[in-house]
């Protein structure tokens, strides 16, 4: 049968860098990008409690303070880089709600590109990489966080994903620079550090000297605000102030503290339990690091993604004072984990379901499922990933 002209056009090959796409692939990506944006655009008018409770007031103060000149003022408890973006919005549009959401949405696309690059680096499979890109853009947690909630978690997680890409490329400096930029935006970037420490212990790409990029970039990111007139000490200690703001064991995140009854607004023994829990988290991660350091194992890309997912999830589950959105990076790592082996997609959906159920009490003021049940479900997911991690270690162990 003679090939149709349509099929010839769709099967045409187009090289972008080192990647060879077919025309149908690029057409699909274009449609994906457009429809993903339209889904977000429909949510743009929604004003979340965080917007009218905090962001709207901060933007008003920025405008009254003269845009970038307002950096001399103590307006929010956010770190300097996001305040720079907020100042930029004050110049670009009068619609603060849409401006802030569009910044986060732009990073939705950057995160999807990072996932594509990670998957292509490890699989050399274009369509599997496109699947990962689509999963990020269509993820309910990504859409809700940026376009509905007007949150900016996608910014720091995008840089963490690029850090993973540079790790797989064998660039320690590129990896830690991206982590440093991520840390400058959000303290939650530290969730990836246990994984990177294990990579350093195993002599896999990461070099100890490159960890100094984290404080260096953090200090450098505060300098423009300091030059504008803000006190440098206040700028550098913003994360310490954040950690002391919320005393509860957990703020709607379904971890071990929810099972202990230390979820907001209850505080039975919050200080004692949180102190013990911090040491527990260190011990759990230390045991994981000890196991991997003493195990002779070939670190495949799949194994490293599984380890990253396990350590990040374990960190958020065991550390106190976690907020409802702190599992956000877990979902994006889970996408990479699931696309590498489609048999794991139910686990990916499980992590996303946990996030959606964690978002709901804040977004609609309803616990669809009691937080204790969600915490048990999340523990089950972490154990499934841990079992898979152990299986991969056994399969890749040196004899």
CSV table of N, CA and C in Angstrom, one decimal, residues 42-119:
chain,number,residue,atom,x,y,z
A,42,UNK,N,-7.8,28.8,32.6
A,42,UNK,CA,-9.2,28.8,33.2
A,42,UNK,C,-9.2,28.9,34.7
A,43,UNK,N,-8.1,28.6,35.3
A,43,UNK,CA,-8.0,28.7,36.8
A,43,UNK,C,-7.4,30.0,37.3
A,44,UNK,N,-7.0,30.9,36.3
A,44,UNK,CA,-6.3,32.1,36.7
A,44,UNK,C,-7.1,33.0,37.6
A,45,UNK,N,-8.4,33.2,37.4
A,45,UNK,CA,-9.2,34.1,38.2
A,45,UNK,C,-9.3,33.7,39.7
A,46,UNK,N,-9.0,32.5,40.0
A,46,UNK,CA,-9.3,32.0,41.4
A,46,UNK,C,-8.3,32.7,42.3
A,47,UNK,N,-8.8,33.3,43.4
A,47,UNK,CA,-8.0,33.9,44.5
A,47,UNK,C,-8.0,32.9,45.7
A,48,UNK,N,-6.8,32.3,45.9
A,48,UNK,CA,-6.7,31.4,47.1
A,48,UNK,C,-6.5,32.3,48.4
A,49,UNK,N,-6.6,31.6,49.5
A,49,UNK,CA,-6.5,32.3,50.8
A,49,UNK,C,-5.1,32.8,50.9
A,50,UNK,N,-4.1,32.1,50.4
A,50,UNK,CA,-2.7,32.6,50.4
A,50,UNK,C,-2.5,33.9,49.6
A,51,UNK,N,-3.3,34.0,48.5
A,51,UNK,CA,-3.2,35.2,47.7
A,51,UNK,C,-3.8,36.4,48.4
A,52,UNK,N,-5.1,36.3,48.8
A,52,UNK,CA,-5.6,37.5,49.5
A,52,UNK,C,-5.2,37.7,50.9
A,53,UNK,N,-4.6,36.7,51.5
A,53,UNK,CA,-4.1,36.8,52.9
A,53,UNK,C,-2.7,37.3,53.0
A,54,UNK,N,-1.9,37.1,51.9
A,54,UNK,CA,-0.5,37.4,52.0
A,54,UNK,C,0.0,38.1,50.7
A,55,UNK,N,-0.1,37.4,49.6
A,55,UNK,CA,0.5,37.9,48.3
A,55,UNK,C,0.0,39.2,47.9
A,56,UNK,N,-1.4,39.4,48.0
A,56,UNK,CA,-2.0,40.6,47.5
A,56,UNK,C,-1.4,41.8,48.3
A,57,UNK,N,-1.3,41.7,49.6
A,57,UNK,CA,-0.8,42.7,50.5
A,57,UNK,C,0.7,43.0,50.2
A,58,UNK,N,1.4,42.0,49.9
A,58,UNK,CA,2.9,42.2,49.6
A,58,UNK,C,3.0,42.9,48.3
A,59,UNK,N,2.2,42.6,47.3
A,59,UNK,CA,2.3,43.3,46.1
A,59,UNK,C,1.9,44.7,46.2
A,60,UNK,N,0.9,45.0,47.0
A,60,UNK,CA,0.5,46.4,47.2
A,60,UNK,C,1.7,47.2,47.9
A,61,UNK,N,2.3,46.6,48.8
A,61,UNK,CA,3.4,47.3,49.5
A,61,UNK,C,4.6,47.5,48.5
A,62,UNK,N,4.8,46.5,47.7
A,62,UNK,CA,5.9,46.6,46.7
A,62,UNK,C,5.6,47.8,45.7
A,63,UNK,N,4.4,47.9,45.3
A,63,UNK,CA,4.0,49.0,44.4
A,63,UNK,C,4.2,50.4,45.1
A,64,UNK,N,3.7,50.4,46.4
A,64,UNK,CA,3.8,51.6,47.1
A,64,UNK,C,5.2,52.0,47.4
A,65,UNK,N,6.1,51.0,47.6
A,65,UNK,CA,7.5,51.2,47.9
A,65,UNK,C,8.3,51.5,46.7
A,66,UNK,N,7.7,51.5,45.5
A,66,UNK,CA,8.5,51.9,44.3
A,66,UNK,C,9.1,50.7,43.5
A,67,UNK,N,8.5,49.6,43.5
A,67,UNK,CA,9.0,48.4,42.8
A,67,UNK,C,10.3,47.9,43.4
A,68,UNK,N,11.3,47.9,42.6
A,68,UNK,CA,12.6,47.3,43.1
A,68,UNK,C,13.1,48.2,44.3
A,69,UNK,N,12.7,49.4,44.4
A,69,UNK,CA,13.2,50.2,45.6
A,69,UNK,C,12.6,49.7,46.9
A,70,UNK,N,11.5,49.0,46.8
A,70,UNK,CA,10.8,48.4,48.0
A,70,UNK,C,11.7,47.3,48.6
A,71,UNK,N,12.7,46.9,47.9
A,71,UNK,CA,13.5,45.8,48.5
A,71,UNK,C,14.2,46.2,49.8
A,72,UNK,N,14.2,47.5,50.1
A,72,UNK,CA,14.8,48.0,51.3
A,72,UNK,C,13.9,47.7,52.5
A,73,UNK,N,12.7,47.4,52.2
A,73,UNK,CA,11.7,47.1,53.3
A,73,UNK,C,11.5,45.7,53.6
A,74,UNK,N,11.1,45.4,54.8
A,74,UNK,CA,10.8,44.0,55.2
A,74,UNK,C,9.3,43.8,55.0
A,75,UNK,N,9.0,43.2,53.8
A,75,UNK,CA,7.6,43.1,53.4
A,75,UNK,C,7.1,41.7,53.6
A,76,UNK,N,7.9,40.6,53.3
A,76,UNK,CA,7.4,39.3,53.4
A,76,UNK,C,8.4,38.4,54.2
A,77,UNK,N,8.0,37.1,54.4
A,77,UNK,CA,8.9,36.2,55.0
A,77,UNK,C,9.5,35.3,53.9
A,78,UNK,N,9.4,35.7,52.6
A,78,UNK,CA,10.0,35.0,51.5
A,78,UNK,C,11.5,35.4,51.3
A,79,UNK,N,12.3,34.5,50.7
A,79,UNK,CA,13.7,34.8,50.5
A,79,UNK,C,13.8,35.9,49.3
A,80,UNK,N,14.9,36.4,49.2
A,80,UNK,CA,15.1,37.6,48.2
A,80,UNK,C,14.8,37.2,46.8
A,81,UNK,N,15.2,36.1,46.2
A,81,UNK,CA,15.0,35.9,44.8
A,81,UNK,C,13.5,35.9,44.4
A,82,UNK,N,12.6,35.4,45.2
A,82,UNK,CA,11.2,35.5,44.8
A,82,UNK,C,10.7,36.9,45.0
A,83,UNK,N,11.2,37.7,45.9
A,83,UNK,CA,10.8,39.1,46.0
A,83,UNK,C,11.3,39.8,44.8
A,84,UNK,N,12.4,39.5,44.2
A,84,UNK,CA,12.8,40.1,42.9
A,84,UNK,C,11.8,39.9,41.8
A,85,UNK,N,11.3,38.6,41.8
A,85,UNK,CA,10.3,38.3,40.8
A,85,UNK,C,9.0,39.1,41.0
A,86,UNK,N,8.6,39.2,42.3
A,86,UNK,CA,7.4,40.0,42.6
A,86,UNK,C,7.6,41.4,42.2
A,87,UNK,N,8.8,42.0,42.5
A,87,UNK,CA,9.0,43.3,42.0
A,87,UNK,C,8.9,43.5,40.5
A,88,UNK,N,9.4,42.5,39.8
A,88,UNK,CA,9.4,42.5,38.3
A,88,UNK,C,7.9,42.5,37.9
A,89,UNK,N,7.1,41.7,38.5
A,89,UNK,CA,5.6,41.7,38.2
A,89,UNK,C,5.0,43.1,38.3
A,90,UNK,N,5.4,43.8,39.3
A,90,UNK,CA,4.9,45.2,39.5
A,90,UNK,C,5.1,46.1,38.3
A,91,UNK,N,6.2,45.8,37.5
A,91,UNK,CA,6.4,46.6,36.3
A,91,UNK,C,5.8,46.1,35.1
A,92,UNK,N,5.5,44.8,35.0
A,92,UNK,CA,5.0,44.2,33.8
A,92,UNK,C,3.5,44.2,33.7
A,93,UNK,N,2.8,44.2,34.8
A,93,UNK,CA,1.3,44.1,34.7
A,93,UNK,C,0.7,44.8,35.9
A,94,UNK,N,-0.5,45.2,35.7
A,94,UNK,CA,-1.3,45.7,36.9
A,94,UNK,C,-2.1,44.6,37.6
A,95,UNK,N,-2.2,43.5,36.9
A,95,UNK,CA,-2.9,42.3,37.5
A,95,UNK,C,-1.9,41.4,38.2
A,96,UNK,N,-1.8,41.7,39.5
A,96,UNK,CA,-0.9,40.9,40.3
A,96,UNK,C,-1.2,39.4,40.4
A,97,UNK,N,-2.4,39.1,40.5
A,97,UNK,CA,-2.8,37.7,40.5
A,97,UNK,C,-2.3,36.9,39.3
A,98,UNK,N,-2.6,37.5,38.1
A,98,UNK,CA,-2.2,36.8,36.9
A,98,UNK,C,-0.7,36.8,36.7
A,99,UNK,N,-0.1,37.9,37.1
A,99,UNK,CA,1.4,38.1,36.9
A,99,UNK,C,2.1,37.0,37.8
A,100,UNK,N,1.7,36.9,39.0
A,100,UNK,CA,2.4,35.9,39.9
A,100,UNK,C,2.1,34.5,39.4
A,101,UNK,N,0.9,34.2,39.0
A,101,UNK,CA,0.6,32.8,38.5
A,101,UNK,C,1.4,32.5,37.2
A,102,UNK,N,1.5,33.5,36.4
A,102,UNK,CA,2.2,33.3,35.1
A,102,UNK,C,3.7,32.9,35.3
A,103,UNK,N,4.3,33.6,36.3
A,103,UNK,CA,5.7,33.2,36.6
A,103,UNK,C,5.8,31.7,37.0
A,104,UNK,N,4.9,31.3,37.9
A,104,UNK,CA,4.9,29.9,38.3
A,104,UNK,C,4.6,29.0,37.1
A,105,UNK,N,3.7,29.4,36.3
A,105,UNK,CA,3.3,28.5,35.1
A,105,UNK,C,4.5,28.4,34.1
A,106,UNK,N,5.3,29.5,34.0
A,106,UNK,CA,6.5,29.4,33.1
A,106,UNK,C,7.4,28.4,33.7
A,107,UNK,N,7.5,28.3,35.0
A,107,UNK,CA,8.4,27.2,35.6
A,107,UNK,C,7.8,25.8,35.5
A,108,UNK,N,6.5,25.8,35.4
A,108,UNK,CA,5.8,24.5,35.1
A,108,UNK,C,6.4,23.9,33.8
A,109,UNK,N,6.6,24.7,32.8
A,109,UNK,CA,7.1,24.3,31.5
A,109,UNK,C,8.6,24.0,31.6
A,110,UNK,N,9.4,24.8,32.4
A,110,UNK,CA,10.8,24.5,32.6
A,110,UNK,C,11.0,23.2,33.3
A,111,UNK,N,10.1,22.9,34.3
A,111,UNK,CA,10.2,21.6,35.0
A,111,UNK,C,9.9,20.4,34.0
A,112,UNK,N,9.0,20.6,33.2
A,112,UNK,CA,8.6,19.5,32.2
A,112,UNK,C,9.8,19.3,31.3
A,113,UNK,N,10.5,20.4,30.9
A,113,UNK,CA,11.7,20.2,30.0
A,113,UNK,C,12.8,19.5,30.7
A,114,UNK,N,13.0,19.9,32.0
A,114,UNK,CA,14.0,19.2,32.8
A,114,UNK,C,13.7,17.7,32.9
A,115,UNK,N,12.5,17.3,33.1
A,115,UNK,CA,12.1,15.9,33.2
A,115,UNK,C,12.4,15.2,31.9
A,116,UNK,N,12.0,15.9,30.8
A,116,UNK,CA,12.4,15.4,29.4
A,116,UNK,C,13.8,15.1,29.3
A,117,UNK,N,14.7,16.1,29.7
A,117,UNK,CA,16.1,15.9,29.6
A,117,UNK,C,16.7,14.8,30.4
A,118,UNK,N,16.1,14.7,31.6
A,118,UNK,CA,16.6,13.6,32.5
A,118,UNK,C,16.3,12.2,31.9
A,119,UNK,N,15.0,12.1,31.4
A,119,UNK,CA,14.6,10.8,30.9
A,119,UNK,C,15.4,10.5,29.6
